[in-house]
PDB file of C-alpha atoms in Angstrom:
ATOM      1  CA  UNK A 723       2.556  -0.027  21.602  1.00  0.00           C
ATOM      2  CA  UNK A 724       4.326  -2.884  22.429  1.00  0.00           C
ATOM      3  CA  UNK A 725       2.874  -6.422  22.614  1.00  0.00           C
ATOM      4  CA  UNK A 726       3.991  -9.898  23.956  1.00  0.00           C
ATOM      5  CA  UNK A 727       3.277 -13.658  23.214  1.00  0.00           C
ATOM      6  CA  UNK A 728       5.018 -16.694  24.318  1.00  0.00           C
ATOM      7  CA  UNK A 729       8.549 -16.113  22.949  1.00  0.00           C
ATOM      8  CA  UNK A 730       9.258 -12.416  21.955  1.00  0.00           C
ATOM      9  CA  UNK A 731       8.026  -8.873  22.238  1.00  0.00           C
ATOM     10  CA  UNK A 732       7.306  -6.784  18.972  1.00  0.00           C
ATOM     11  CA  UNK A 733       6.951  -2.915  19.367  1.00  0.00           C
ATOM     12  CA  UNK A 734       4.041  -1.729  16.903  1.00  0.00           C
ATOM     13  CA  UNK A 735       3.523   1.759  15.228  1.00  0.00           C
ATOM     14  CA  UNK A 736       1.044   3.004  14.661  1.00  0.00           C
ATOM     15  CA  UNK A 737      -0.132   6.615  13.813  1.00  0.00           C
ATOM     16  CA  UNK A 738      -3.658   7.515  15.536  1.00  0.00           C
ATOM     17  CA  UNK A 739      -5.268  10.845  15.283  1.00  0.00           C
ATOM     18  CA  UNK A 740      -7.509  12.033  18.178  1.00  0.00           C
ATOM     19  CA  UNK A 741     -10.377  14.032  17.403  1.00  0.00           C
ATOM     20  CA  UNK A 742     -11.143  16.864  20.225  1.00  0.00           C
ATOM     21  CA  UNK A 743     -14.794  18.157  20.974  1.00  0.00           C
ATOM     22  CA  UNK A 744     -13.624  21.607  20.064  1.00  0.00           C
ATOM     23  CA  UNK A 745     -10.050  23.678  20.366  1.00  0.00           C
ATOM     24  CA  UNK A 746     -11.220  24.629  23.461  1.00  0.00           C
ATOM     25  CA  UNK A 747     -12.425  21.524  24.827  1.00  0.00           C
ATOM     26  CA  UNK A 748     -10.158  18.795  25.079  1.00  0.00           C
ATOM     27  CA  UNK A 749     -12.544  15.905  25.272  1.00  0.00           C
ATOM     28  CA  UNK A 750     -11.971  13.557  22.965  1.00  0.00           C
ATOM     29  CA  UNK A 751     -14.581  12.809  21.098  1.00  0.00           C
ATOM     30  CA  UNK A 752     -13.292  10.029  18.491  1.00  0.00           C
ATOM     31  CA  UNK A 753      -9.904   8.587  17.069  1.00  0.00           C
ATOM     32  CA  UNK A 754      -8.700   7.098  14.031  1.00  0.00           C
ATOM     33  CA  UNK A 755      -5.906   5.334  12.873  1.00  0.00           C
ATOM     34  CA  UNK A 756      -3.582   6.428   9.667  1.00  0.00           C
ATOM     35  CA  UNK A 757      -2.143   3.686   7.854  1.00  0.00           C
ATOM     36  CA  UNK A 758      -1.703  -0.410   8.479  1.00  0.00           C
ATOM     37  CA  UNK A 759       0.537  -0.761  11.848  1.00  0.00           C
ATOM     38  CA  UNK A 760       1.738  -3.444   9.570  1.00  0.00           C
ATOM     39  CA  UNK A 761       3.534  -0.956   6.853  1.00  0.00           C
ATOM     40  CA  UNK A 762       3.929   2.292   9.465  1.00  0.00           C
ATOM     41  CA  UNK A 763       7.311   1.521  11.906  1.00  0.00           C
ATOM     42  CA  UNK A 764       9.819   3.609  13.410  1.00  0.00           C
ATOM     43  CA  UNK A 765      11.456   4.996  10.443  1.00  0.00           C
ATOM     44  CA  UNK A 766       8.347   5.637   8.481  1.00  0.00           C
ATOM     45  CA  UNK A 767       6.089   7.473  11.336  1.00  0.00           C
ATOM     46  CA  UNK A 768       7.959  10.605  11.679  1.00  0.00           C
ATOM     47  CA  UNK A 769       7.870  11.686   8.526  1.00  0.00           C
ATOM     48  CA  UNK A 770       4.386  10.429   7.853  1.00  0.00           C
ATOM     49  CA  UNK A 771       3.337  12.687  10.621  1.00  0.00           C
ATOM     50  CA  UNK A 772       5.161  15.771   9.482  1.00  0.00           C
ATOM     51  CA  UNK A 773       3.769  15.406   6.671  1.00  0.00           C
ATOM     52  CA  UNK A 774       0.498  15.489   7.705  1.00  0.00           C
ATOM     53  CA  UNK A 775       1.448  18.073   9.675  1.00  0.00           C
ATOM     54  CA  UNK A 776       2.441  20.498   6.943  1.00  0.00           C
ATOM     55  CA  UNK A 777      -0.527  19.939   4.939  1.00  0.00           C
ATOM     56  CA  UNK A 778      -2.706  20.430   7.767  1.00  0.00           C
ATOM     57  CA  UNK A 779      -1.312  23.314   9.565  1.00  0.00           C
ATOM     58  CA  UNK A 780       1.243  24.905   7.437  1.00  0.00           C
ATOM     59  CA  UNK A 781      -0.478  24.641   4.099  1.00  0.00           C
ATOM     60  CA  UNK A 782       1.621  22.139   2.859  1.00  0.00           C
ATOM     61  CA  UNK A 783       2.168  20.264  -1.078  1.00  0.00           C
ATOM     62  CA  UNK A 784      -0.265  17.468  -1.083  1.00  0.00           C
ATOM     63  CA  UNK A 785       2.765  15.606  -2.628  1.00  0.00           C
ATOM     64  CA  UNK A 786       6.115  16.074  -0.811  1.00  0.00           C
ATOM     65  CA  UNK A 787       8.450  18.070  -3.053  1.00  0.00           C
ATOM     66  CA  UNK A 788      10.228  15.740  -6.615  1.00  0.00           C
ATOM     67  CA  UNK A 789       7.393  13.268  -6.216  1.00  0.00           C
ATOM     68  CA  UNK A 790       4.342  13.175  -8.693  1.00  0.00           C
ATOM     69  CA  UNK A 791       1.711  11.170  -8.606  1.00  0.00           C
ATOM     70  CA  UNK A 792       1.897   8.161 -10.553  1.00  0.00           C
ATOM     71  CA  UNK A 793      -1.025   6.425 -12.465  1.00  0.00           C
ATOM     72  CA  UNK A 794      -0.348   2.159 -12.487  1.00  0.00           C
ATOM     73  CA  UNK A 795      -1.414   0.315 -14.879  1.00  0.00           C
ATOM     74  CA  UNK A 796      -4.383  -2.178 -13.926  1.00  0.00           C
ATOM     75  CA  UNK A 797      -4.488  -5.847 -14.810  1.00  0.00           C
ATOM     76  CA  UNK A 798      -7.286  -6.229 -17.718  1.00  0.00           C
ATOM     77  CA  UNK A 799      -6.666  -9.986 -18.249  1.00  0.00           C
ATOM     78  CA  UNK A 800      -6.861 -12.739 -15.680  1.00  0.00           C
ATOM     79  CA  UNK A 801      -2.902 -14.302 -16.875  1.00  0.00           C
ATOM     80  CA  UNK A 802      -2.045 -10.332 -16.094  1.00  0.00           C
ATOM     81  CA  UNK A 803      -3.384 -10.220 -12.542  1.00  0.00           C
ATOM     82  CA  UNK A 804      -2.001 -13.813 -12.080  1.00  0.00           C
ATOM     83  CA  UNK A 805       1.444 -12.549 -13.038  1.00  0.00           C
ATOM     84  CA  UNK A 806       0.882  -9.434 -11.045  1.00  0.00           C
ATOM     85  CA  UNK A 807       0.948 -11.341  -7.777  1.00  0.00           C
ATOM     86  CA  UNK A 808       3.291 -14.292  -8.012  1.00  0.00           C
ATOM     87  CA  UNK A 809       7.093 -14.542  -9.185  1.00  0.00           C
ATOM     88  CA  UNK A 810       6.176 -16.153 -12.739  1.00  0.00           C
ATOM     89  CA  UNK A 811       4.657 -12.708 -14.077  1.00  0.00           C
ATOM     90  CA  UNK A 812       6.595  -9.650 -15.893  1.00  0.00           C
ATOM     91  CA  UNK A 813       9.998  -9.988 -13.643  1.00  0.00           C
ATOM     92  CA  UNK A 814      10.317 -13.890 -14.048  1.00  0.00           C
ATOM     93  CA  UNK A 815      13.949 -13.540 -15.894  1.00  0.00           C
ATOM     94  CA  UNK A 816      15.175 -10.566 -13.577  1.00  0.00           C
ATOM     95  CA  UNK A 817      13.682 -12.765 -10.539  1.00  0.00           C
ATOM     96  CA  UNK A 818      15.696 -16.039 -11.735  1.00  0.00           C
ATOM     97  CA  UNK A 819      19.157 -13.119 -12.170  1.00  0.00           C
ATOM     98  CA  UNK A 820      18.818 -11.824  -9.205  1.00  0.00           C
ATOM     99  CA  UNK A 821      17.318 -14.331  -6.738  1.00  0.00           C
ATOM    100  CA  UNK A 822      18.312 -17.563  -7.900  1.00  0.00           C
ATOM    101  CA  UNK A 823      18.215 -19.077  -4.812  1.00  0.00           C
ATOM    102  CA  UNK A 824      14.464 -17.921  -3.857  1.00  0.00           C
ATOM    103  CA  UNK A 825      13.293 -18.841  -7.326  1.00  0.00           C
ATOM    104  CA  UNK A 826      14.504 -22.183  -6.881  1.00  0.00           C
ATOM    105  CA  UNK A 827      13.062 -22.676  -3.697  1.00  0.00           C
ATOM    106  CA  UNK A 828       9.918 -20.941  -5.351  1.00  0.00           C
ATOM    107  CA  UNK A 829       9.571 -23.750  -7.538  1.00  0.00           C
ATOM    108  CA  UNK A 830      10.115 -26.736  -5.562  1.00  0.00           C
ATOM    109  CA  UNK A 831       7.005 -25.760  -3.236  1.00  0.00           C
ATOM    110  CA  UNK A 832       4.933 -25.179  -6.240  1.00  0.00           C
ATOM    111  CA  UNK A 833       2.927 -27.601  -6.082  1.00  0.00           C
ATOM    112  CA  UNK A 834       1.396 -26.875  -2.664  1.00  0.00           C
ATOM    113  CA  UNK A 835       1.779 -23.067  -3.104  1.00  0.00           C
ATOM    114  CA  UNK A 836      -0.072 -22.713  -6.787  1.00  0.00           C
ATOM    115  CA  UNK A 837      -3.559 -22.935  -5.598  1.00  0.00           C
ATOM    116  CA  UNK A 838      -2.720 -20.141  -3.184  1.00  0.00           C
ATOM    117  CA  UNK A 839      -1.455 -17.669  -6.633  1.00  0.00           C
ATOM    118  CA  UNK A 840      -4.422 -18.908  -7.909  1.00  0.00           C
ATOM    119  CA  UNK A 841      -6.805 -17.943  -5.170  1.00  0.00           C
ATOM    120  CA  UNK A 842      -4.394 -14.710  -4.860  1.00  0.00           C
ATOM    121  CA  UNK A 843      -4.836 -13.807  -8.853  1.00  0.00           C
ATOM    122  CA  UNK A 844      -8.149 -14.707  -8.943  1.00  0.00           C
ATOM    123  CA  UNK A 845      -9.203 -12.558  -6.631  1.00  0.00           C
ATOM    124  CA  UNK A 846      -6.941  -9.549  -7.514  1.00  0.00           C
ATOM    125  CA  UNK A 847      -8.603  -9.932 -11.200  1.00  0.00           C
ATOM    126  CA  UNK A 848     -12.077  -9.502  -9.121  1.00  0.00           C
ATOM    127  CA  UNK A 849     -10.960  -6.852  -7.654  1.00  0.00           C
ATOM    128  CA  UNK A 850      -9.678  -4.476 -10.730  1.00  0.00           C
ATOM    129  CA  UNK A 851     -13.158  -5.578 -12.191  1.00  0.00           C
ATOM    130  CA  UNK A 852     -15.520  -4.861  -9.339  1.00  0.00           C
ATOM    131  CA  UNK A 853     -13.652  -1.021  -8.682  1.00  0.00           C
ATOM    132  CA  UNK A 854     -15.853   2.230  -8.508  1.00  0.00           C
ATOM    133  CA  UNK A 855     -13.123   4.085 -10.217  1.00  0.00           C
ATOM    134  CA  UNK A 856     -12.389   7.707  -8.301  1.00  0.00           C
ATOM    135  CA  UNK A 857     -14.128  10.458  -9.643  1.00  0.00           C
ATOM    136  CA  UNK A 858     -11.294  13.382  -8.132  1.00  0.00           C
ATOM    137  CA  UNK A 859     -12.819  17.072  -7.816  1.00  0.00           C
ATOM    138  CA  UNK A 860     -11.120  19.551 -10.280  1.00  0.00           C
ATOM    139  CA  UNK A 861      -9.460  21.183  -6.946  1.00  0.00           C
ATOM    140  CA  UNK A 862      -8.032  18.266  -6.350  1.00  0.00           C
ATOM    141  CA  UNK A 863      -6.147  17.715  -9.747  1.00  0.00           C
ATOM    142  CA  UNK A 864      -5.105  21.082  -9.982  1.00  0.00           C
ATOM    143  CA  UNK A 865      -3.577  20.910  -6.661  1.00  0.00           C
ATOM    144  CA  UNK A 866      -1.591  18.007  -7.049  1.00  0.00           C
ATOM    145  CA  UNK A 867      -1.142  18.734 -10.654  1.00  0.00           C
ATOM    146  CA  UNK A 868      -0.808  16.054 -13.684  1.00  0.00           C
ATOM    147  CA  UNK A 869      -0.099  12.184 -13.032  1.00  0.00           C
ATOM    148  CA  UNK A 870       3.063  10.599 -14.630  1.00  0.00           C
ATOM    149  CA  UNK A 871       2.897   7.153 -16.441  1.00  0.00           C
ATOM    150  CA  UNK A 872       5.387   5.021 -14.442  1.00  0.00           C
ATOM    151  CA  UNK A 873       7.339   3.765 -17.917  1.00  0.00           C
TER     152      UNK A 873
END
């Protein structure tokens, strides 16, 4: 899709599936969109869909092939989900090596930009505590097989 305003044009991508009445009737009954067109774009669609694809149709791994599923570590304290979202949590020091520049800039707006972290934190600390956690069938463990720690 591509869209317009004032001073540009921005092409969007998006992956949409479109459900048929039956394989023999092509009416389309319903459609649904996979993924944020925000995080899906030109390079990333393709292989999203042939993915898809695979598992659908061909039997496919639920996982492409070297990957394993990896099991992240939640934020139990409110300092950890605050240093989760903004610059000043674990990567602080390997933030100030390798972006200087940004970290500087980081700090000078501060002031104006700490209530956001703290909305940001505050509500990613909510959200950890509010989860249903997922209860996954046995099929679907087995299939996909063991989850890795990320260390």
């Amino acid at each position: 899709m591509v869209s317009a305003n004032g001073s540009t044009v921005h092409r969007h991508h998006t992956l949409v599936f479109l459900v048929k009445r039956s394989a023999d009737d092509p009416t389309i009954i319903d459609s649904f969109q996979v993924g944020n067109s925000l995080q899906v774009g030109a390079d990333s669609a393709a292989p999203l869909w042939e993915h898809i694809r695979r598992f659908m149709e061909a039997d496919g791994p639920h996982i492409p092939a070297g990957e394993l599923p990896i099991i992240e570590k939640a934020p139990t304290t409110l300092w950890e989900s605050m240093g989760a979202v903004g610059p000043m949590g674990p990567g602080y020091v390997r933030n100030w090596k390798n972006h200087p520049v940004g970290m500087v800039f980081f700090h000078l707006i501060l002031p104006f930009s700490l209530p956001l972290f703290l909305l940001w934190g505050l509500f990613n600390w909510l959200s950890y505590k509010t989860a249903i956690p997922v209860r996954w069938p046995k099929e679907v463990l087995n299939a996909i097989g063991i989850a890795t720690d990320p260390a």
